[in-house]
Amino acid sequence: MPTTLASDSLTLGIETSCDETAAAVLRGGRDVLSSVVASQHELHEEYRGVVPEIASRAHAERILPVVKAAIKEAEVSLNEISLVAVGHRPGLIGPLLVGVSAAKALAWSLDVPIVGVDHVQAHLHAGWLRERATGSQSGASHEDSIPTDAFPALGLVVSGGHTALYRCESPSSIRRLGGTIDDAIGEAYDKVAAMLGLAYPGGPLVDRLANEAAATETRFDFPVSRLGNHSLDFSFSGLKTAVLYAVRGVPARAGGRAYESGTPPLVLDDQTKRDLCASFQRRAIEAVTLKIERAIDQWFMLRKADEAATPARSLLIGGGVSANSRLRTQLVSLASRRGLALRLPAMAYCVDNAAMIAGLGYELARAGRLDDLTLAAEPTTSAC
Ligand code: KG4
Ligand code: ZN
């Protein structure tokens, strides 16, 4: 049953699934009154990856100050909040438990409903967010809500933990079409960065170095994964391993096996690092755009078989890697070539944040998909 939630009601969003402690206040489903993100990158940098125990402890210490800061920045009071939305899956179980427990305590004490939000699906909402005047007085107009003619839409999430394509019938009705069978694209970026001795998380640095070598981006011919002819899944481990072999070299003989031709390790001078980043980025982004084109083609075939089937009208993009310069440029031309509207998130909403959680939570609540205080933290997403 749809829930009555006014279009100018305030939602408090909470996000703790990985290494960002975040809280946000949204008016309606789009207007961000505040979005506070406390990143833990400095705590995990020396390990070149997120350490779950360290992350859990940092979330526990930071969650209440972060919620308070979000309320203060939004210039509202806690008792004006009508809904609490929390990212409850997928993610690291310790960190998720901190956010879910805080959200339950707040919903119970404020006597408002709670809604659990899938973190990966929430990334698809990021392109709808926009910054608005703070305070509870400035009401949103109805025209400001998400346009229904943007749907159905093809969704793409490209992040450090996930790479997946979705079919979205509405902002809250989302079905997975395919995803990575091994590494996520952001993970591949971070591992390539580590091979080159760049800081963690390395995606933005690889992107920057790649842009400095646009003229030599074909120096290394790395593979692009296609999988089967009809597959909408992704694979990035082959590309990552190809970069590793280029960097470390392939021995002529190793582990009792002889290889046809060995190659020596590369001398990692600055230009070689730039060329490796550019050659890697070219193929990583090609693997993504190739699957988007394939999904659009398959949707088109469906339309041919069934006249009533509505073709995709827009592309919704989200996740940390949607900040990537090459991906953004290529998506603009792909969308215009295929006649689709494109929703790219503002840079602040590409990476993990709680505004996207509040936004999708609001839409789920409006569709009647509320939870209660038995809401559980779930490390994986089972079926969606
Ligand atoms: O969405 P996000 O904050 O966290 C997850 O839910 O995983 O994504 C973080 C990922 C990291 O792997 C980071 O290296 C990558 O996004 N990233 C980028 C860029 N900016 C962030 N990767 C490539 N190019 C970028 N410009
Ligand atoms: Zn994320």
Coordinates of C-alpha atoms and ligand atoms in Angstrom, one line a residue:
M1 CA 0.0 0.0 0.0
P2 CA 1.5 3.4 -0.9
T3 CA 2.3 5.5 2.1
T4 CA 1.2 9.1 2.4
L5 CA 4.4 11.1 2.7
A6 CA 4.1 14.7 1.6
S7 CA 6.3 15.8 -1.3
D8 CA 8.0 18.3 1.0
S9 CA 8.5 15.9 3.9
L10 CA 12.0 15.5 5.4
T11 CA 13.9 12.2 5.2
L12 CA 17.1 11.5 7.2
G13 CA 19.4 9.1 5.4
I14 CA 22.2 7.1 7.0
E15 CA 25.0 5.3 5.2
T16 CA 27.8 3.1 6.8
S17 CA 28.2 0.1 4.5
C18 CA 31.9 0.5 3.9
D19 CA 34.4 3.2 4.8
E20 CA 32.3 6.4 4.7
T21 CA 30.1 7.4 7.7
A22 CA 27.4 9.6 6.1
A23 CA 24.1 11.3 7.0
A24 CA 21.9 13.5 4.9
V25 CA 18.6 15.4 5.1
L26 CA 16.4 15.5 1.9
R27 CA 13.2 17.4 1.2
G28 CA 11.1 15.1 -0.9
G29 CA 13.1 12.7 -3.1
R30 CA 15.6 15.1 -4.7
D31 CA 16.4 18.2 -2.7
V32 CA 19.5 17.8 -0.6
L33 CA 19.4 20.1 2.4
S34 CA 22.6 18.6 3.8
S35 CA 25.0 15.7 3.0
V36 CA 27.8 15.0 5.5
V37 CA 30.4 12.4 4.6
A38 CA 33.2 11.4 7.0
S39 CA 35.6 9.4 5.0
Q40 CA 37.9 6.9 6.7
H41 CA 40.4 6.7 3.8
E42 CA 43.3 7.8 6.0
L43 CA 42.7 4.9 8.4
H44 CA 42.9 2.3 5.7
E45 CA 45.5 3.8 3.3
E46 CA 48.4 1.9 4.8
Y47 CA 46.6 -1.4 4.2
R48 CA 45.6 -0.5 0.6
G49 CA 42.0 -1.7 1.3
V50 CA 39.3 -1.4 3.9
V51 CA 39.9 -3.3 7.2
P52 CA 36.5 -4.2 8.6
E53 CA 37.3 -4.0 12.3
I54 CA 38.9 -0.6 11.9
A55 CA 35.9 0.6 9.8
S56 CA 33.3 -0.7 12.4
R57 CA 35.0 1.1 15.3
A58 CA 35.3 4.4 13.3
H59 CA 31.6 4.2 12.3
A60 CA 30.6 3.7 15.9
E61 CA 32.6 6.7 17.0
R62 CA 31.4 9.0 14.2
I63 CA 27.8 8.1 13.5
L64 CA 26.2 10.4 16.1
P65 CA 28.4 13.5 15.4
V66 CA 27.7 13.0 11.7
V67 CA 23.9 12.8 12.1
K68 CA 24.0 15.9 14.3
A69 CA 26.1 17.7 11.7
A70 CA 23.6 16.8 9.0
I71 CA 20.7 18.1 11.0
K72 CA 22.5 21.3 11.9
E73 CA 23.6 21.9 8.3
A74 CA 20.1 21.4 7.0
E75 CA 18.8 24.0 9.5
V76 CA 16.0 21.7 10.7
S77 CA 15.3 20.0 14.0
L78 CA 15.3 16.3 14.5
N79 CA 11.5 16.2 15.3
E80 CA 10.7 17.6 11.8
I81 CA 12.1 14.3 10.3
S82 CA 9.2 12.2 8.8
L83 CA 11.2 9.1 7.7
V84 CA 14.6 7.4 8.5
A85 CA 16.2 5.6 5.6
V86 CA 19.3 3.5 6.1
G87 CA 21.6 1.6 3.8
H88 CA 21.2 -2.0 5.2
R89 CA 22.8 -4.1 2.4
P90 CA 25.1 -5.1 0.8
G91 CA 28.4 -4.2 2.6
L92 CA 30.6 -5.1 5.6
I93 CA 28.5 -6.6 8.3
G94 CA 30.1 -4.7 11.3
P95 CA 29.8 -1.3 9.6
L96 CA 26.2 -2.0 8.4
L97 CA 25.2 -2.9 11.9
V98 CA 26.3 0.4 13.2
G99 CA 24.2 2.3 10.7
V100 CA 21.1 0.1 11.1
S101 CA 21.3 0.3 14.9
A102 CA 21.6 4.1 14.9
A103 CA 18.7 4.3 12.3
K104 CA 16.4 2.1 14.4
A105 CA 17.2 4.1 17.6
L106 CA 16.4 7.3 15.8
A107 CA 13.2 6.0 14.1
W108 CA 12.0 4.6 17.5
S109 CA 12.7 7.7 19.5
L110 CA 11.2 10.1 16.9
D111 CA 8.3 7.7 16.3
V112 CA 8.7 7.8 12.5
P113 CA 8.8 4.9 10.0
I114 CA 12.1 3.3 8.9
V115 CA 13.0 2.0 5.5
G116 CA 16.0 -0.2 4.6
V117 CA 17.7 0.7 1.3
D118 CA 19.9 -1.4 -1.0
H119 CA 23.2 0.6 -1.2
V120 CA 23.9 -0.4 -4.8
Q121 CA 20.5 0.5 -6.1
A122 CA 20.7 3.8 -4.2
H123 CA 23.6 4.8 -6.5
L124 CA 21.1 4.9 -9.3
H125 CA 19.2 7.7 -7.5
A126 CA 22.3 9.9 -7.3
G127 CA 21.6 11.6 -10.7
W128 CA 18.3 12.9 -9.4
L129 CA 19.8 14.8 -6.5
R130 CA 20.2 18.5 -6.4
E131 CA 21.2 21.1 -3.8
R132 CA 18.4 23.3 -2.5
A133 CA 18.0 26.1 0.0
T134 CA 18.2 24.8 3.6
G135 CA 15.4 25.0 6.3
S136 CA 12.1 23.3 6.5
Q137 CA 10.0 26.3 5.3
S138 CA 11.0 26.4 1.6
G139 CA 8.6 23.9 0.1
A140 CA 9.2 21.8 -3.0
S141 CA 6.8 22.1 -5.9
H142 CA 5.3 19.0 -7.4
E143 CA 6.9 19.6 -10.9
D144 CA 10.2 19.1 -9.0
S145 CA 9.7 15.4 -8.5
I146 CA 11.3 12.7 -10.7
P147 CA 9.7 12.8 -14.2
T148 CA 7.8 9.7 -14.9
D149 CA 8.7 9.9 -18.6
A150 CA 12.3 9.1 -17.7
F151 CA 11.2 5.5 -17.3
P152 CA 11.8 2.7 -18.2
A153 CA 15.5 3.4 -17.8
L154 CA 18.7 1.4 -18.1
G155 CA 20.8 1.7 -14.9
L156 CA 24.5 1.3 -14.5
V157 CA 26.4 1.2 -11.2
V158 CA 30.2 1.3 -11.4
S159 CA 31.9 1.4 -8.0
G160 CA 34.6 0.0 -5.8
G161 CA 32.5 -3.0 -4.8
H162 CA 30.0 -3.3 -7.6
T163 CA 29.6 -3.2 -11.4
A164 CA 26.0 -4.0 -12.5
L165 CA 23.3 -3.2 -15.1
Y166 CA 19.7 -2.7 -14.1
R167 CA 16.3 -2.3 -15.7
C168 CA 14.3 0.4 -13.8
E169 CA 10.6 0.6 -14.4
S170 CA 10.3 3.5 -11.8
P171 CA 12.6 5.1 -9.2
S172 CA 11.8 2.3 -6.8
S173 CA 11.2 -0.7 -9.1
I174 CA 14.7 -2.0 -10.1
R175 CA 15.7 -5.3 -11.5
R176 CA 19.3 -6.5 -12.0
L177 CA 20.2 -7.5 -15.6
G178 CA 23.8 -8.5 -15.0
G179 CA 26.9 -7.8 -12.9
T180 CA 30.6 -8.6 -12.5
I181 CA 31.6 -12.2 -12.2
D182 CA 34.9 -11.3 -10.5
D183 CA 36.4 -7.9 -9.7
A184 CA 34.4 -4.7 -9.6
I185 CA 35.7 -2.0 -12.0
G186 CA 36.7 0.4 -9.1
E187 CA 38.6 -2.5 -7.5
A188 CA 40.5 -3.1 -10.7
Y189 CA 41.4 0.6 -10.8
D190 CA 42.6 0.5 -7.2
K191 CA 44.7 -2.6 -7.8
V192 CA 46.3 -1.2 -11.0
A193 CA 47.0 2.0 -9.0
A194 CA 48.7 -0.2 -6.3
M195 CA 50.8 -2.0 -8.9
L196 CA 52.1 1.5 -10.0
G197 CA 52.8 2.6 -6.4
L198 CA 49.9 5.2 -6.4
A199 CA 48.0 6.1 -3.3
Y200 CA 44.7 4.4 -2.2
P201 CA 42.0 4.7 -3.5
G202 CA 43.7 5.0 -6.8
G203 CA 40.9 5.4 -9.3
P204 CA 41.0 9.2 -9.5
L205 CA 44.9 9.1 -9.8
V206 CA 44.8 6.5 -12.6
D207 CA 42.1 8.7 -14.4
R208 CA 44.4 11.8 -14.0
L209 CA 47.5 10.1 -15.3
A210 CA 45.6 8.5 -18.2
N211 CA 44.5 12.0 -19.3
E212 CA 48.1 13.0 -19.5
A213 CA 48.8 10.2 -22.0
A214 CA 45.9 10.4 -24.4
A215 CA 48.2 10.4 -27.4
T216 CA 49.9 7.1 -26.3
E217 CA 46.9 5.3 -24.9
T218 CA 47.4 2.4 -27.4
R219 CA 51.0 1.7 -26.3
F220 CA 49.9 -1.4 -24.3
D221 CA 47.3 -3.6 -26.0
F222 CA 45.3 -5.0 -23.1
P223 CA 42.3 -7.3 -23.6
V224 CA 38.6 -6.2 -23.3
S225 CA 36.3 -8.7 -21.8
R226 CA 33.1 -9.5 -23.7
L227 CA 32.0 -12.8 -22.2
G228 CA 29.3 -14.6 -24.2
N229 CA 27.6 -12.9 -27.1
H230 CA 24.4 -12.2 -25.1
S231 CA 26.0 -11.7 -21.7
L232 CA 25.3 -8.5 -19.7
D233 CA 27.8 -9.6 -17.1
F234 CA 31.3 -8.0 -16.6
S235 CA 34.7 -9.3 -15.9
F236 CA 37.8 -7.2 -15.0
S237 CA 40.2 -9.7 -13.5
G238 CA 41.7 -10.6 -17.0
L239 CA 42.4 -6.9 -17.7
K240 CA 43.9 -6.5 -14.2
T241 CA 46.2 -9.5 -14.6
A242 CA 47.3 -8.3 -18.1
V243 CA 48.5 -5.0 -16.5
L244 CA 50.2 -7.0 -13.7
Y245 CA 52.1 -9.2 -16.3
A246 CA 53.1 -6.1 -18.3
V247 CA 54.4 -4.4 -15.1
R248 CA 56.2 -7.4 -13.5
G249 CA 57.1 -9.2 -16.7
V250 CA 56.4 -12.9 -17.5
P251 CA 59.3 -15.3 -16.6
A252 CA 60.5 -17.7 -19.3
R253 CA 60.2 -20.5 -16.7
A254 CA 58.1 -20.4 -13.5
G255 CA 56.7 -23.1 -11.1
G256 CA 58.2 -25.9 -13.3
R257 CA 56.4 -24.5 -16.4
A258 CA 58.1 -23.1 -19.4
Y259 CA 56.5 -20.1 -21.3
E260 CA 57.0 -19.6 -25.0
S261 CA 58.5 -16.2 -24.6
G262 CA 59.4 -14.5 -21.3
T263 CA 59.2 -10.7 -20.9
P264 CA 61.3 -8.7 -18.4
P265 CA 59.7 -6.4 -15.8
L266 CA 58.9 -2.9 -17.1
V267 CA 61.0 0.1 -16.0
L268 CA 58.3 2.2 -14.4
D269 CA 59.3 5.7 -15.4
D270 CA 56.7 8.4 -15.3
Q271 CA 55.7 8.2 -19.0
T272 CA 55.4 4.4 -18.8
K273 CA 53.1 4.8 -15.7
R274 CA 50.9 7.3 -17.7
D275 CA 50.8 5.0 -20.7
L276 CA 49.8 2.0 -18.5
C277 CA 47.0 4.0 -16.9
A278 CA 45.8 5.2 -20.3
S279 CA 45.9 1.8 -22.0
F280 CA 44.1 0.2 -18.9
Q281 CA 41.5 3.0 -18.8
R282 CA 40.7 2.7 -22.5
R283 CA 39.9 -1.0 -22.2
A284 CA 38.1 -0.8 -18.8
I285 CA 35.7 1.9 -20.1
E286 CA 35.3 0.1 -23.4
A287 CA 34.1 -3.0 -21.4
V288 CA 31.4 -0.9 -19.7
T289 CA 30.1 1.0 -22.8
L290 CA 30.1 -2.3 -24.8
K291 CA 27.7 -3.8 -22.3
I292 CA 25.5 -0.7 -22.2
E293 CA 25.2 -0.9 -26.0
R294 CA 24.4 -4.6 -25.8
A295 CA 21.7 -4.0 -23.2
I296 CA 20.1 -1.3 -25.3
D297 CA 20.2 -3.6 -28.4
Q298 CA 18.5 -6.5 -26.4
W299 CA 15.8 -4.1 -25.1
F300 CA 15.3 -3.0 -28.7
M301 CA 14.9 -6.7 -29.8
L302 CA 12.3 -7.1 -27.0
R303 CA 10.4 -4.2 -28.5
K304 CA 10.4 -5.8 -31.9
A305 CA 8.9 -9.0 -30.5
D306 CA 6.3 -7.1 -28.4
E307 CA 5.0 -3.8 -29.7
A308 CA 3.6 -2.9 -26.3
A309 CA 7.1 -3.1 -24.7
T310 CA 8.4 0.4 -23.9
P311 CA 11.9 1.0 -25.0
A312 CA 14.5 2.5 -22.5
R313 CA 14.1 6.2 -22.4
S314 CA 17.1 7.1 -20.2
L315 CA 20.4 6.0 -18.8
L316 CA 20.8 6.3 -15.0
I317 CA 24.5 6.2 -13.9
G318 CA 26.0 5.9 -10.4
G319 CA 28.9 4.8 -8.2
G320 CA 32.4 6.1 -7.5
V321 CA 33.7 5.3 -11.0
S322 CA 30.9 7.5 -12.6
A323 CA 33.3 10.3 -11.6
N324 CA 35.7 9.0 -14.3
S325 CA 36.4 11.5 -17.0
R326 CA 36.6 9.1 -19.9
L327 CA 33.4 7.3 -18.9
R328 CA 31.5 10.5 -18.5
T329 CA 32.6 11.8 -22.0
Q330 CA 31.8 8.5 -23.7
L331 CA 28.4 8.2 -22.0
V332 CA 27.4 11.7 -23.3
S333 CA 28.1 10.6 -26.9
L334 CA 26.6 7.1 -26.4
A335 CA 23.3 8.6 -25.0
S336 CA 23.0 11.1 -27.8
R337 CA 23.7 8.5 -30.5
R338 CA 21.1 6.1 -29.0
G339 CA 18.5 8.9 -28.3
L340 CA 18.5 8.4 -24.6
A341 CA 18.4 11.0 -21.8
L342 CA 21.4 10.8 -19.5
R343 CA 21.4 11.3 -15.7
L344 CA 25.0 11.6 -14.5
P345 CA 25.4 12.4 -10.8
A346 CA 27.2 15.6 -9.7
M347 CA 30.7 14.7 -8.5
A348 CA 29.8 14.9 -4.8
Y349 CA 27.1 12.2 -5.3
C350 CA 29.2 9.7 -7.3
V351 CA 31.0 8.4 -4.3
D352 CA 29.2 6.9 -1.2
N353 CA 26.9 9.4 0.5
A354 CA 23.6 9.3 2.5
A355 CA 21.6 11.7 0.2
M356 CA 21.2 8.9 -2.3
I357 CA 20.0 6.6 0.5
A358 CA 17.5 9.1 1.7
G359 CA 16.3 9.7 -1.9
L360 CA 15.6 6.0 -2.7
G361 CA 14.2 5.5 0.8
Y362 CA 11.7 8.3 0.2
E363 CA 10.6 6.6 -3.1
L364 CA 10.3 3.2 -1.5
A365 CA 8.2 4.6 1.3
R366 CA 5.9 6.4 -1.2
A367 CA 5.5 3.0 -2.9
G368 CA 4.5 1.5 0.5
R369 CA 7.7 -0.5 1.0
L370 CA 8.4 0.4 4.6
D371 CA 10.3 -1.7 7.1
D372 CA 10.0 -2.0 10.9
L373 CA 12.4 -2.3 13.8
T374 CA 13.1 -5.9 12.9
L375 CA 15.1 -4.6 9.8
A376 CA 18.3 -6.6 9.6
A377 CA 21.8 -5.7 8.2
E378 CA 22.6 -8.0 5.3
P379 CA 26.1 -8.4 3.9
T380 CA 24.8 -9.5 0.5
T381 CA 21.9 -8.7 -1.7
S382 CA 20.0 -12.0 -2.3
A383 CA 17.6 -11.4 -5.2
C384 CA 17.1 -8.2 -7.0
Ligands
KG4_1 O1 30.9 4.2 -4.8 P1 32.1 4.2 -4.1 O2 32.5 5.4 -3.3 O3 32.3 3.0 -3.1 C1 31.7 1.7 -3.3 O4 30.4 1.6 -3.1 O5 32.4 0.8 -3.7 O6 33.3 4.0 -5.2 C2 34.7 4.0 -4.8 C3 35.5 3.6 -6.0 C4 37.0 3.4 -5.7 O7 37.4 2.2 -6.3 C5 37.6 4.6 -6.5 O8 39.0 4.3 -6.9 C6 36.7 4.7 -7.7 O9 35.4 4.6 -7.1 N1 36.8 6.0 -8.3 C7 37.3 6.2 -9.6 C8 37.3 7.6 -9.9 N2 36.9 8.3 -8.7 C9 36.6 7.3 -7.8 N3 37.6 5.3 -10.5 C10 38.0 5.8 -11.7 N4 38.1 7.1 -12.1 C11 37.7 8.0 -11.2 N5 37.8 9.3 -11.5
ZN2 ZN 28.9 2.6 -3.1

